[in-house]
């Protein structure tokens, strides 16, 4: 089963490859000419499906399966922000560092050292047999300072439930076990296995 990953995000590509080491996985950037995908959905699910569809439509080989992830962090006290805008929280084209700094500033403005938050991952699967979407979540707190060098995105400020360290401080194996993306991927693997068995 050939799987095409609909992302150009190097952090996500690395994560997917470590979670799906047994699969024949390639980034769409290795197969297609780069093109812009406009993520204009109102939910993680919609945006994941938009990305997976866009890549699948451009593939010549329709026997491939395209998977796309849309994920982000939601902070309860900020009304769920950044939410679906996590990758562009500080504006279109903003770097991960700028997005992270904006979140830290938003916490400091409210004089918050620590507050509840959660990560969401929606993974869309698009193939000749249809369109599917699964979700995974990880709950915890965000803090108003960066700690640790591991992971990417908002990981240095997120402390998972039951832990004292941020994802930026925890090792990859622990992160993999807790991750919203790994939880969603476990469900995605079940969907893909079912699809393969239906040949």
Tab-separated table of C-alpha atoms in Angstrom:
chain	number	residue	atom	x	y	z
A	1	UNK	CA	0.000	0.000	0.000
A	2	UNK	CA	1.556	3.264	-1.148
A	3	UNK	CA	0.727	6.234	1.062
A	4	UNK	CA	1.252	9.866	0.098
A	5	UNK	CA	1.479	12.384	2.889
A	6	UNK	CA	-0.173	15.728	2.045
A	7	UNK	CA	2.194	17.995	3.968
A	8	UNK	CA	5.356	19.986	3.353
A	9	UNK	CA	5.926	20.460	7.104
A	10	UNK	CA	9.259	18.764	7.878
A	11	UNK	CA	8.324	18.226	11.550
A	12	UNK	CA	5.108	16.429	10.583
A	13	UNK	CA	6.854	14.353	7.898
A	14	UNK	CA	9.417	13.190	10.462
A	15	UNK	CA	6.665	12.319	12.978
A	16	UNK	CA	4.567	10.418	10.439
A	17	UNK	CA	7.591	8.437	9.241
A	18	UNK	CA	8.450	7.425	12.811
A	19	UNK	CA	4.824	6.417	13.563
A	20	UNK	CA	4.380	4.557	10.263
A	21	UNK	CA	7.814	3.039	9.723
A	22	UNK	CA	6.244	-0.137	8.348
A	23	UNK	CA	4.440	1.740	5.554
A	24	UNK	CA	5.610	2.841	2.125
A	25	UNK	CA	5.262	6.561	2.875
A	26	UNK	CA	6.273	9.551	0.733
A	27	UNK	CA	5.616	13.278	0.962
A	28	UNK	CA	3.615	14.731	-1.924
A	29	UNK	CA	6.556	17.128	-2.408
A	30	UNK	CA	8.613	14.127	-3.618
A	31	UNK	CA	6.017	13.219	-6.253
A	32	UNK	CA	4.314	16.419	-7.432
A	33	UNK	CA	5.363	19.916	-8.368
A	34	UNK	CA	4.794	22.220	-5.365
A	35	UNK	CA	1.384	23.914	-5.348
A	36	UNK	CA	-0.566	25.985	-2.870
A	37	UNK	CA	-3.370	24.395	-0.865
A	38	UNK	CA	-5.805	26.925	0.564
A	39	UNK	CA	-6.996	25.713	3.961
A	40	UNK	CA	-10.283	27.574	4.288
A	41	UNK	CA	-12.295	25.057	6.315
A	42	UNK	CA	-13.989	25.807	9.632
A	43	UNK	CA	-12.637	22.753	11.459
A	44	UNK	CA	-9.566	20.539	11.659
A	45	UNK	CA	-11.549	17.840	9.828
A	46	UNK	CA	-12.474	20.141	6.924
A	47	UNK	CA	-8.907	21.383	6.500
A	48	UNK	CA	-7.446	17.859	6.624
A	49	UNK	CA	-9.902	16.733	3.928
A	50	UNK	CA	-9.153	19.819	1.788
A	51	UNK	CA	-5.428	18.963	1.830
A	52	UNK	CA	-5.889	15.243	1.156
A	53	UNK	CA	-8.361	15.880	-1.697
A	54	UNK	CA	-6.117	18.488	-3.328
A	55	UNK	CA	-3.179	16.070	-3.448
A	56	UNK	CA	-5.253	13.033	-4.483
A	57	UNK	CA	-6.817	14.963	-7.398
A	58	UNK	CA	-3.340	15.733	-8.778
A	59	UNK	CA	-2.009	12.179	-8.541
A	60	UNK	CA	-1.880	10.202	-11.782
A	61	UNK	CA	-1.845	6.904	-9.873
A	62	UNK	CA	-5.250	6.649	-8.207
A	63	UNK	CA	-4.313	3.406	-6.430
A	64	UNK	CA	-2.346	5.440	-3.882
A	65	UNK	CA	-3.817	6.521	-0.551
A	66	UNK	CA	-3.395	10.149	0.506
A	67	UNK	CA	-3.366	11.064	4.169
A	68	UNK	CA	-3.380	14.596	5.518
A	69	UNK	CA	-3.272	15.923	9.026
A	70	UNK	CA	-4.645	19.180	10.334
A	71	UNK	CA	-3.774	19.817	13.912
A	72	UNK	CA	-3.372	22.539	16.445
A	73	UNK	CA	-3.562	23.658	20.011
A	74	UNK	CA	-6.599	25.196	21.688
A	75	UNK	CA	-6.373	27.227	24.893
A	76	UNK	CA	-9.662	27.337	26.813
A	77	UNK	CA	-9.160	30.778	28.402
A	78	UNK	CA	-8.373	32.277	24.971
A	79	UNK	CA	-11.718	31.098	23.582
A	80	UNK	CA	-10.102	28.092	21.921
A	81	UNK	CA	-7.368	30.066	20.154
A	82	UNK	CA	-5.174	29.429	18.222
A	83	UNK	CA	-7.267	26.377	17.201
A	84	UNK	CA	-7.431	25.853	13.432
A	85	UNK	CA	-5.201	28.930	13.036
A	86	UNK	CA	-2.316	27.370	15.016
A	87	UNK	CA	0.036	27.334	11.994
A	88	UNK	CA	-0.690	31.001	11.211
A	89	UNK	CA	-1.553	32.409	14.636
A	90	UNK	CA	0.897	35.307	14.252
A	91	UNK	CA	-0.245	35.900	10.647
A	92	UNK	CA	0.040	34.203	7.253
A	93	UNK	CA	3.632	33.156	6.649
A	94	UNK	CA	4.553	33.438	10.347
A	95	UNK	CA	7.253	31.084	11.622
A	96	UNK	CA	6.688	28.498	14.373
A	97	UNK	CA	8.766	30.719	16.653
A	98	UNK	CA	6.537	33.757	15.971
A	99	UNK	CA	3.362	31.726	16.590
A	100	UNK	CA	4.797	30.409	19.850
A	101	UNK	CA	5.815	33.901	20.966
A	102	UNK	CA	2.319	35.219	20.228
A	103	UNK	CA	0.773	32.494	22.422
A	104	UNK	CA	3.209	33.258	25.260
A	105	UNK	CA	2.348	36.983	24.934
A	106	UNK	CA	-1.390	36.192	25.045
A	107	UNK	CA	-0.866	34.281	28.325
A	108	UNK	CA	1.287	37.043	29.811
A	109	UNK	CA	-1.371	39.650	28.917
A	110	UNK	CA	-3.782	37.687	31.117
A	111	UNK	CA	-1.135	37.246	33.853
A	112	UNK	CA	-1.288	33.477	33.410
A	113	UNK	CA	1.689	31.292	34.234
A	114	UNK	CA	-0.211	28.105	33.384
A	115	UNK	CA	-3.666	27.291	31.982
A	116	UNK	CA	-5.547	24.328	30.481
A	117	UNK	CA	-5.176	23.520	26.789
A	118	UNK	CA	-5.456	20.609	24.396
A	119	UNK	CA	-4.079	19.477	21.073
A	120	UNK	CA	-6.347	18.132	18.311
A	121	UNK	CA	-5.260	16.106	15.283
A	122	UNK	CA	-7.614	15.289	12.434
A	123	UNK	CA	-6.280	12.802	9.902
A	124	UNK	CA	-8.056	12.580	6.564
A	125	UNK	CA	-7.725	9.591	4.255
A	126	UNK	CA	-8.652	10.001	0.594
A	127	UNK	CA	-8.450	7.142	-1.892
A	128	UNK	CA	-10.385	5.431	-4.667
A	129	UNK	CA	-12.693	3.882	-2.044
A	130	UNK	CA	-13.793	7.175	-0.511
A	131	UNK	CA	-12.987	9.810	2.080
A	132	UNK	CA	-12.542	9.189	5.806
A	133	UNK	CA	-11.442	11.215	8.839
A	134	UNK	CA	-10.350	10.288	12.358
A	135	UNK	CA	-9.347	12.377	15.378
A	136	UNK	CA	-6.968	12.231	18.332
A	137	UNK	CA	-6.564	14.542	21.336
A	138	UNK	CA	-3.977	15.287	24.001
A	139	UNK	CA	-4.889	17.278	27.105
A	140	UNK	CA	-2.734	19.289	29.484
A	141	UNK	CA	-1.602	22.850	30.204
A	142	UNK	CA	0.300	25.605	28.446
A	143	UNK	CA	2.851	27.702	30.315
A	144	UNK	CA	4.181	31.214	29.698
A	145	UNK	CA	7.781	30.186	28.977
A	146	UNK	CA	9.610	27.927	26.533
A	147	UNK	CA	11.171	24.802	28.002
A	148	UNK	CA	13.083	22.174	26.034
A	149	UNK	CA	14.357	21.742	22.491
A	150	UNK	CA	12.498	18.611	21.366
A	151	UNK	CA	9.458	18.500	19.099
A	152	UNK	CA	8.219	21.481	17.112
A	153	UNK	CA	5.475	24.105	17.071
A	154	UNK	CA	3.990	24.710	20.518
A	155	UNK	CA	5.684	21.686	22.143
A	156	UNK	CA	8.055	23.773	24.356
A	157	UNK	CA	5.086	25.323	26.234
A	158	UNK	CA	2.735	22.320	26.483
A	159	UNK	CA	2.760	20.076	29.573
A	160	UNK	CA	0.720	16.879	29.048
A	161	UNK	CA	-1.709	15.771	31.752
A	162	UNK	CA	0.097	13.795	34.437
A	163	UNK	CA	3.543	15.191	33.596
A	164	UNK	CA	5.717	18.026	34.921
A	165	UNK	CA	7.834	18.467	31.782
A	166	UNK	CA	6.840	20.073	28.475
A	167	UNK	CA	6.755	18.107	25.227
A	168	UNK	CA	9.923	20.019	24.400
A	169	UNK	CA	11.618	18.354	27.376
A	170	UNK	CA	10.150	14.854	27.117
A	171	UNK	CA	11.871	12.229	24.997
A	172	UNK	CA	10.447	11.085	21.666
A	173	UNK	CA	9.183	7.741	22.947
A	174	UNK	CA	7.035	9.348	25.662
A	175	UNK	CA	5.792	11.998	23.251
A	176	UNK	CA	4.893	9.316	20.719
A	177	UNK	CA	2.847	7.487	23.352
A	178	UNK	CA	0.927	10.626	24.379
A	179	UNK	CA	0.629	12.437	21.066
A	180	UNK	CA	-2.715	13.487	19.609
A	181	UNK	CA	-1.272	12.637	16.191
A	182	UNK	CA	-0.234	9.117	17.217
A	183	UNK	CA	-3.721	8.501	18.667
A	184	UNK	CA	-5.338	9.656	15.414
A	185	UNK	CA	-2.842	7.611	13.394
A	186	UNK	CA	-3.687	4.432	15.280
A	187	UNK	CA	-7.300	4.924	14.151
A	188	UNK	CA	-6.187	5.841	10.616
A	189	UNK	CA	-4.197	2.596	10.423
A	190	UNK	CA	-7.366	0.638	11.279
A	191	UNK	CA	-9.251	2.437	8.484
A	192	UNK	CA	-6.425	1.778	5.978
A	193	UNK	CA	-6.131	-1.889	6.986
A	194	UNK	CA	-9.899	-2.281	6.462
A	195	UNK	CA	-9.617	-0.628	3.041
A	196	UNK	CA	-6.778	-2.946	2.061
A	197	UNK	CA	-8.773	-6.002	3.113
A	198	UNK	CA	-11.694	-4.870	0.930
A	199	UNK	CA	-9.710	-5.182	-2.311
